[in-house]
mmCIF file of C-alpha atoms in Angstrom:
data_model
loop_
_atom_site.group_PDB
_atom_site.id
_atom_site.type_symbol
_atom_site.label_atom_id
_atom_site.label_comp_id
_atom_site.label_asym_id
_atom_site.label_seq_id
_atom_site.Cartn_x
_atom_site.Cartn_y
_atom_site.Cartn_z
ATOM 1 C CA MET G 1 4.822 5.091 -19.752
ATOM 2 C CA GLN G 2 2.423 3.129 -21.871
ATOM 3 C CA THR G 3 0.782 4.180 -24.324
ATOM 4 C CA LYS G 4 -3.218 3.443 -24.579
ATOM 5 C CA ARG G 5 -2.745 1.370 -27.219
ATOM 6 C CA GLY G 6 0.064 -0.754 -25.649
ATOM 7 C CA VAL G 7 -2.380 -1.789 -22.819
ATOM 8 C CA LEU G 8 -5.648 -2.306 -25.117
ATOM 9 C CA LEU G 9 -3.585 -4.741 -27.644
ATOM 10 C CA PRO G 10 -2.406 -7.093 -24.559
ATOM 11 C CA ALA G 11 -6.068 -6.737 -22.900
ATOM 12 C CA ALA G 12 -7.441 -7.889 -26.347
ATOM 13 C CA LEU G 13 -5.250 -10.793 -26.642
ATOM 14 C CA LEU G 14 -5.834 -11.940 -22.980
ATOM 15 C CA ALA G 15 -9.976 -11.509 -23.977
ATOM 16 C CA ALA G 16 -9.605 -13.598 -26.988
ATOM 17 C CA ALA G 17 -7.789 -16.342 -24.823
ATOM 18 C CA LEU G 18 -10.092 -16.206 -22.775
ATOM 19 C CA TRP G 19 -12.956 -16.556 -24.657
ATOM 20 C CA VAL G 20 -11.314 -19.508 -26.664
ATOM 21 C CA VAL G 21 -10.332 -21.956 -23.327
ATOM 22 C CA ARG G 22 -13.771 -21.171 -22.516
ATOM 23 C CA PHE G 23 -15.930 -21.865 -25.762
ATOM 24 C CA GLY G 24 -13.411 -23.720 -27.567
ATOM 25 C CA PRO G 25 -11.880 -23.421 -31.096
ATOM 26 C CA ALA G 26 -13.491 -22.225 -34.000
ATOM 27 C CA GLN G 27 -12.614 -25.094 -36.129
ATOM 28 C CA PRO G 28 -13.714 -28.675 -35.163
ATOM 29 C CA ALA G 29 -11.724 -31.058 -33.202
ATOM 30 C CA PRO G 30 -10.024 -33.642 -35.239
ATOM 31 C CA GLY G 31 -12.533 -36.857 -36.424
ATOM 32 C CA ARG G 32 -15.486 -34.321 -35.467
ATOM 33 C CA PRO G 33 -17.503 -32.488 -37.928
ATOM 34 C CA GLY G 34 -18.084 -28.737 -37.800
ATOM 35 C CA PRO G 35 -22.001 -26.904 -36.879
ATOM 36 C CA ASP G 36 -23.682 -28.085 -40.238
ATOM 37 C CA PHE G 37 -23.058 -31.411 -39.335
ATOM 38 C CA ALA G 38 -25.611 -33.479 -41.235
ATOM 39 C CA SER G 39 -27.280 -33.676 -44.558
ATOM 40 C CA PHE G 40 -26.786 -37.508 -45.893
ATOM 41 C CA GLU G 41 -25.441 -36.667 -49.659
ATOM 42 C CA SER G 42 -23.166 -39.559 -49.071
ATOM 43 C CA SER G 43 -23.551 -43.231 -47.894
ATOM 44 C CA ALA G 44 -20.548 -42.998 -45.476
ATOM 45 C CA GLU G 45 -22.823 -40.066 -43.542
ATOM 46 C CA VAL G 46 -25.855 -41.815 -43.575
ATOM 47 C CA GLY G 47 -23.805 -45.063 -41.998
ATOM 48 C CA ARG G 48 -23.028 -42.685 -38.863
ATOM 49 C CA TRP G 49 -26.693 -42.667 -38.004
ATOM 50 C CA GLN G 50 -27.727 -45.645 -36.593
ATOM 51 C CA ALA G 51 -31.572 -47.241 -36.031
ATOM 52 C CA PHE G 52 -32.533 -48.741 -32.418
ATOM 53 C CA GLY G 53 -35.341 -50.009 -31.487
ATOM 54 C CA ALA G 54 -37.769 -50.908 -34.089
ATOM 55 C CA ALA G 55 -36.994 -48.444 -36.148
ATOM 56 C CA SER G 56 -35.230 -48.704 -39.650
ATOM 57 C CA VAL G 57 -33.304 -45.921 -41.741
ATOM 58 C CA GLU G 58 -31.877 -45.127 -45.361
ATOM 59 C CA ALA G 59 -31.246 -42.138 -47.519
ATOM 60 C CA SER G 60 -33.966 -40.836 -49.538
ATOM 61 C CA ARG G 61 -34.283 -38.459 -52.028
ATOM 62 C CA GLU G 62 -37.598 -37.513 -50.489
ATOM 63 C CA PHE G 63 -38.515 -34.017 -48.926
ATOM 64 C CA PRO G 64 -35.111 -33.086 -48.337
ATOM 65 C CA SER G 65 -34.404 -29.274 -47.646
ATOM 66 C CA TRP G 66 -30.653 -28.894 -48.435
ATOM 67 C CA GLN G 67 -29.080 -30.902 -51.586
ATOM 68 C CA THR G 68 -31.011 -33.954 -52.703
ATOM 69 C CA HIS G 69 -30.913 -36.055 -49.920
ATOM 70 C CA SER G 70 -32.815 -36.926 -46.160
ATOM 71 C CA LEU G 71 -32.684 -39.568 -43.976
ATOM 72 C CA ARG G 72 -35.935 -41.885 -43.801
ATOM 73 C CA LEU G 73 -37.301 -42.854 -40.622
ATOM 74 C CA ALA G 74 -39.636 -46.046 -40.688
ATOM 75 C CA LEU G 75 -41.698 -47.200 -37.701
ATOM 76 C CA PRO G 76 -44.537 -49.526 -37.845
ATOM 77 C CA VAL G 77 -47.542 -49.233 -35.968
ATOM 78 C CA GLY G 78 -47.366 -49.998 -32.237
ATOM 79 C CA SER G 79 -43.573 -49.965 -32.185
ATOM 80 C CA ALA G 80 -41.177 -47.277 -30.579
ATOM 81 C CA GLY G 81 -37.358 -46.534 -31.975
ATOM 82 C CA GLY G 82 -35.541 -44.073 -33.130
ATOM 83 C CA VAL G 83 -31.928 -43.306 -34.788
ATOM 84 C CA GLN G 84 -28.883 -41.610 -32.986
ATOM 85 C CA THR G 85 -25.194 -40.636 -33.855
ATOM 86 C CA ASP G 86 -22.170 -39.725 -31.899
ATOM 87 C CA TYR G 87 -20.797 -38.073 -35.015
ATOM 88 C CA ILE G 88 -21.409 -34.310 -33.871
ATOM 89 C CA PRO G 89 -19.447 -31.284 -32.868
ATOM 90 C CA GLY G 90 -17.386 -31.918 -29.903
ATOM 91 C CA SER G 91 -18.245 -28.967 -28.439
ATOM 92 C CA TRP G 92 -21.362 -26.706 -29.092
ATOM 93 C CA ARG G 93 -20.772 -23.831 -26.438
ATOM 94 C CA ARG G 94 -20.310 -21.322 -28.914
ATOM 95 C CA PHE G 95 -24.110 -21.941 -30.111
ATOM 96 C CA GLU G 96 -27.596 -21.059 -29.242
ATOM 97 C CA ALA G 97 -29.926 -23.992 -30.965
ATOM 98 C CA LEU G 98 -29.971 -26.961 -32.429
ATOM 99 C CA GLN G 99 -31.755 -26.730 -36.235
ATOM 100 C CA PHE G 100 -32.707 -29.300 -38.336
ATOM 101 C CA PHE G 101 -35.458 -30.312 -40.837
ATOM 102 C CA VAL G 102 -38.418 -32.617 -40.123
ATOM 103 C CA TYR G 103 -41.465 -33.942 -42.979
ATOM 104 C CA ALA G 104 -43.723 -36.196 -40.929
ATOM 105 C CA GLU G 105 -45.950 -38.195 -42.484
ATOM 106 C CA GLN G 106 -48.312 -37.911 -39.585
ATOM 107 C CA PRO G 107 -48.344 -36.032 -36.609
ATOM 108 C CA GLY G 108 -46.563 -36.860 -33.357
ATOM 109 C CA VAL G 109 -43.751 -36.229 -30.817
ATOM 110 C CA LEU G 110 -40.062 -36.353 -31.419
ATOM 111 C CA SER G 111 -38.204 -36.939 -28.273
ATOM 112 C CA VAL G 112 -34.845 -35.290 -28.751
ATOM 113 C CA GLU G 113 -32.069 -36.348 -26.307
ATOM 114 C CA LEU G 114 -28.355 -34.912 -26.179
ATOM 115 C CA ALA G 115 -25.382 -36.589 -24.311
ATOM 116 C CA GLY G 116 -22.365 -34.695 -23.215
ATOM 117 C CA GLY G 117 -20.369 -34.944 -20.086
ATOM 118 C CA GLY G 118 -21.477 -38.460 -18.572
ATOM 119 C CA THR G 119 -25.348 -36.202 -18.822
ATOM 120 C CA THR G 120 -28.397 -37.083 -20.838
ATOM 121 C CA ALA G 121 -31.148 -34.769 -20.961
ATOM 122 C CA ALA G 122 -34.307 -34.514 -23.693
ATOM 123 C CA ARG G 123 -36.968 -32.391 -25.065
ATOM 124 C CA GLN G 124 -40.335 -33.478 -26.597
ATOM 125 C CA VAL G 125 -41.289 -31.504 -29.943
ATOM 126 C CA GLU G 126 -44.709 -31.737 -31.122
ATOM 127 C CA LEU G 127 -44.677 -32.320 -34.817
ATOM 128 C CA ARG G 128 -47.654 -31.765 -37.260
ATOM 129 C CA ARG G 129 -47.997 -33.793 -41.094
ATOM 130 C CA GLY G 130 -45.818 -32.209 -43.182
ATOM 131 C CA ALA G 131 -42.650 -29.788 -43.648
ATOM 132 C CA GLN G 132 -41.302 -27.955 -40.475
ATOM 133 C CA HIS G 133 -37.830 -26.558 -39.307
ATOM 134 C CA VAL G 134 -37.303 -27.789 -35.707
ATOM 135 C CA GLN G 135 -35.111 -25.098 -33.257
ATOM 136 C CA ILE G 136 -34.152 -25.896 -29.458
ATOM 137 C CA ARG G 137 -32.442 -23.548 -27.619
ATOM 138 C CA LEU G 138 -29.200 -25.559 -25.920
ATOM 139 C CA LYS G 139 -30.007 -24.038 -22.338
ATOM 140 C CA GLU G 140 -33.213 -26.155 -22.525
ATOM 141 C CA PHE G 141 -31.123 -29.578 -22.544
ATOM 142 C CA ALA G 142 -30.028 -28.679 -18.545
ATOM 143 C CA GLY G 143 -27.064 -30.497 -16.934
ATOM 144 C CA VAL G 144 -25.591 -32.109 -20.371
ATOM 145 C CA ASP G 145 -21.822 -30.377 -20.790
ATOM 146 C CA LEU G 146 -22.106 -28.650 -23.911
ATOM 147 C CA GLY G 147 -18.388 -28.607 -24.237
ATOM 148 C CA ARG G 148 -18.079 -32.476 -24.203
ATOM 149 C CA MET G 149 -20.570 -33.825 -26.475
ATOM 150 C CA GLU G 150 -21.369 -37.702 -27.194
ATOM 151 C CA LEU G 151 -24.551 -38.408 -28.928
ATOM 152 C CA LEU G 152 -27.784 -36.845 -30.106
ATOM 153 C CA ARG G 153 -30.649 -39.798 -30.167
ATOM 154 C CA LEU G 154 -34.018 -38.782 -31.648
ATOM 155 C CA ALA G 155 -36.801 -41.616 -30.750
ATOM 156 C CA ALA G 156 -40.887 -41.698 -31.663
ATOM 157 C CA THR G 157 -43.732 -43.972 -31.596
ATOM 158 C CA GLY G 158 -45.155 -45.768 -34.569
ATOM 159 C CA PRO G 159 -46.791 -45.421 -36.779
ATOM 160 C CA ALA G 160 -44.419 -42.752 -37.946
ATOM 161 C CA VAL G 161 -42.395 -42.086 -41.155
ATOM 162 C CA LEU G 162 -40.043 -39.343 -40.951
ATOM 163 C CA PHE G 163 -37.137 -37.429 -43.706
ATOM 164 C CA LEU G 164 -34.957 -35.185 -41.602
ATOM 165 C CA ASP G 165 -32.158 -33.124 -43.066
ATOM 166 C CA ARG G 166 -29.458 -30.615 -42.269
ATOM 167 C CA PHE G 167 -28.805 -30.661 -38.693
ATOM 168 C CA ARG G 168 -26.751 -27.562 -37.345
ATOM 169 C CA LEU G 169 -25.985 -25.730 -34.750
ATOM 170 C CA ALA G 170 -27.010 -22.210 -35.247
ATOM 171 C CA GLU G 171 -28.290 -19.284 -33.558
ATOM 172 C CA TYR G 172 -31.858 -19.469 -32.463
ATOM 173 C CA ASN G 173 -34.242 -17.554 -35.535
ATOM 174 C CA GLU G 174 -37.060 -15.987 -34.159
ATOM 175 C CA VAL G 175 -38.362 -14.874 -37.339
ATOM 176 C CA LEU G 176 -38.463 -18.670 -38.173
ATOM 177 C CA ALA G 177 -40.030 -19.307 -34.858
ATOM 178 C CA ARG G 178 -43.135 -17.090 -35.999
ATOM 179 C CA LEU G 179 -43.285 -17.519 -39.420
ATOM 180 C CA GLY G 180 -42.514 -21.691 -39.422
ATOM 181 C CA ARG G 181 -40.552 -22.011 -42.862
ATOM 182 C CA MET G 182 -37.844 -20.412 -44.476
ATOM 183 C CA ASP G 183 -39.774 -18.036 -46.494
ATOM 184 C CA ALA G 184 -41.339 -14.311 -47.315
ATOM 185 C CA PRO G 185 -43.927 -13.002 -44.899
ATOM 186 C CA TYR G 186 -47.166 -12.659 -46.316
ATOM 187 C CA ALA G 187 -49.061 -10.733 -44.701
ATOM 188 C CA ALA G 188 -51.905 -8.039 -44.905
ATOM 189 C CA GLU G 189 -51.077 -5.666 -42.563
ATOM 190 C CA ILE G 190 -50.066 -2.768 -44.423
ATOM 191 C CA PRO G 191 -53.063 -2.166 -46.842
ATOM 192 C CA THR G 192 -52.953 -0.444 -49.955
ATOM 193 C CA PRO G 193 -55.744 1.120 -51.864
ATOM 194 C CA HIS G 194 -57.682 -1.214 -53.627
ATOM 195 C CA VAL G 195 -61.127 -2.490 -54.918
ATOM 196 C CA ARG G 196 -62.405 -5.548 -53.349
ATOM 197 C CA TRP G 197 -64.225 -6.813 -56.487
ATOM 198 C CA ALA G 198 -64.504 -10.284 -54.409
ATOM 199 C CA ASN G 199 -64.177 -10.029 -50.716
ATOM 200 C CA PRO G 200 -66.576 -11.412 -49.501
ATOM 201 C CA TYR G 201 -66.838 -14.387 -52.258
ATOM 202 C CA ALA G 202 -70.211 -15.516 -52.559
ATOM 203 C CA GLY G 203 -69.157 -19.072 -52.423
ATOM 204 C CA GLY G 204 -66.942 -18.490 -49.773
ATOM 205 C CA PRO G 205 -63.005 -18.227 -49.640
ATOM 206 C CA LEU G 206 -61.024 -20.103 -52.139
ATOM 207 C CA GLN G 207 -58.247 -21.906 -51.886
ATOM 208 C CA VAL G 208 -55.169 -20.184 -53.693
ATOM 209 C CA LEU G 209 -51.845 -21.484 -54.138
ATOM 210 C CA ILE G 210 -49.780 -19.199 -55.699
ATOM 211 C CA VAL G 211 -45.822 -19.507 -56.201
ATOM 212 C CA PRO G 212 -44.466 -16.209 -56.915
ATOM 213 C CA ASP G 213 -40.832 -14.834 -57.289
ATOM 214 C CA VAL G 214 -39.672 -12.730 -54.418
ATOM 215 C CA ALA G 215 -39.510 -9.424 -55.966
ATOM 216 C CA HIS G 216 -42.870 -9.868 -56.739
ATOM 217 C CA GLY G 217 -44.188 -11.060 -54.164
ATOM 218 C CA ARG G 218 -46.551 -8.510 -52.666
ATOM 219 C CA GLY G 219 -48.876 -9.277 -55.797
ATOM 220 C CA ALA G 220 -49.909 -12.513 -53.463
ATOM 221 C CA VAL G 221 -51.145 -10.027 -50.988
ATOM 222 C CA GLU G 222 -52.382 -7.530 -53.552
ATOM 223 C CA LEU G 223 -54.820 -10.574 -55.073
ATOM 224 C CA ALA G 224 -55.608 -11.349 -51.152
ATOM 225 C CA GLN G 225 -56.552 -8.071 -51.010
ATOM 226 C CA ARG G 226 -59.213 -7.954 -53.433
ATOM 227 C CA LEU G 227 -60.685 -11.800 -53.201
ATOM 228 C CA GLU G 228 -61.591 -13.819 -50.323
ATOM 229 C CA CYS G 229 -59.192 -16.504 -50.420
ATOM 230 C CA ARG G 230 -57.415 -18.665 -48.164
ATOM 231 C CA LEU G 231 -53.419 -18.071 -49.545
ATOM 232 C CA PHE G 232 -51.069 -20.819 -49.509
ATOM 233 C CA PRO G 233 -47.782 -18.702 -50.831
ATOM 234 C CA VAL G 234 -44.656 -20.535 -51.994
ATOM 235 C CA THR G 235 -41.865 -18.370 -52.920
ATOM 236 C CA LEU G 236 -39.882 -19.732 -55.486
ATOM 237 C CA GLY G 237 -38.107 -17.665 -58.705
ATOM 238 C CA ALA G 238 -36.435 -18.968 -61.746
ATOM 239 C CA ASN G 239 -32.986 -16.918 -60.478
ATOM 240 C CA SER G 240 -30.939 -19.089 -58.059
ATOM 241 C CA GLY G 241 -28.987 -16.617 -56.520
ATOM 242 C CA THR G 242 -32.241 -14.619 -55.574
ATOM 243 C CA ASN G 243 -33.605 -17.541 -54.208
ATOM 244 C CA ARG G 244 -30.874 -18.211 -51.922
ATOM 245 C CA TRP G 245 -29.914 -14.345 -51.136
ATOM 246 C CA GLY G 246 -32.973 -12.731 -51.330
ATOM 247 C CA PHE G 247 -34.540 -12.732 -48.080
ATOM 248 C CA GLY G 248 -33.105 -11.052 -45.245
ATOM 249 C CA ASP G 249 -33.951 -12.883 -42.448
ATOM 250 C CA PHE G 250 -32.557 -16.132 -44.076
ATOM 251 C CA TYR G 251 -30.193 -14.590 -46.201
ATOM 252 C CA GLY G 252 -27.786 -17.359 -47.987
ATOM 253 C CA GLU G 253 -30.225 -20.125 -45.863
ATOM 254 C CA ARG G 254 -32.779 -21.483 -48.201
ATOM 255 C CA GLY G 255 -30.763 -23.367 -50.824
ATOM 256 C CA ASP G 256 -27.039 -24.514 -52.278
ATOM 257 C CA SER G 257 -26.016 -22.377 -55.111
ATOM 258 C CA TYR G 258 -23.720 -24.833 -56.302
ATOM 259 C CA GLY G 259 -25.993 -28.207 -55.652
ATOM 260 C CA ALA G 260 -29.511 -27.681 -55.567
ATOM 261 C CA PRO G 261 -30.537 -24.342 -54.854
ATOM 262 C CA PHE G 262 -34.462 -25.220 -55.039
ATOM 263 C CA THR G 263 -34.309 -28.062 -52.981
ATOM 264 C CA LEU G 264 -36.089 -26.636 -49.986
ATOM 265 C CA ALA G 265 -38.514 -24.551 -52.035
ATOM 266 C CA TYR G 266 -39.476 -27.530 -54.289
ATOM 267 C CA THR G 267 -40.587 -29.283 -50.833
ATOM 268 C CA TYR G 268 -42.412 -26.718 -49.315
ATOM 269 C CA LEU G 269 -44.770 -26.903 -52.662
ATOM 270 C CA ALA G 270 -44.690 -30.425 -52.128
ATOM 271 C CA ASP G 271 -45.914 -29.689 -48.868
ATOM 272 C CA ALA G 272 -48.356 -27.863 -50.094
ATOM 273 C CA LEU G 273 -49.902 -29.998 -52.511
ATOM 274 C CA LEU G 274 -50.387 -32.868 -50.364
ATOM 275 C CA ASN G 275 -51.195 -31.216 -46.745
ATOM 276 C CA ALA G 276 -52.387 -27.643 -47.322
ATOM 277 C CA LEU G 277 -55.175 -27.521 -49.707
ATOM 278 C CA ASP G 278 -58.631 -29.153 -49.014
#
């Protein structure tokens, strides 16, 4: 007579084996990268991305989101082209979304095309001027065999200058989709007792760029309750550990503690200075 443990253990092993067959091993296939597959920190990595059409690409230190480099893609006026790579994970089945960072010098449309199992599909992404995180659910690429991935291709029309960084496979982050960036959710839905000493403000709302530590971010909201303003907060503190681990919805995602932990926050700050303030 079999015990419950004797029945459950083979069943669990069978379920695990079926999962591996269906979704692929956790380790990357030989010659293929893992789920975090591009951050452009070496010339070899940059060389795996090929420009096509009228586009030119090069490594850049401008507007990175992870460590110190991005990939600069440029297209002249009236032209078309982009960049592509076949250095991608072989199987994407275990993942929900493709995610990457873009800083765009002009608003425009970016075509994101995947090829897998001999089938291609593309999605269009609206880009605004400045910093943004692109997330696309993989199920939107209808017909592509996610178990036999072959190519990632990005295309646009000129004029366009894009800085691309941190391509990876991940879950679809609903909070990131709502906020638009990996930062604290500054909002005044929960008021505290206060005196509206300059709200409304006689000259109309002021524009306020404020850079608090995450532990003191509520101070930005307290100011906005009392002063009529358009608030542009960018969370940036002196402690690299807090910068990385102090955000529940983006735990560990805002920087590399062993490289350049404040890179993303610095790029957000540059974006606010260049694009947010009138």
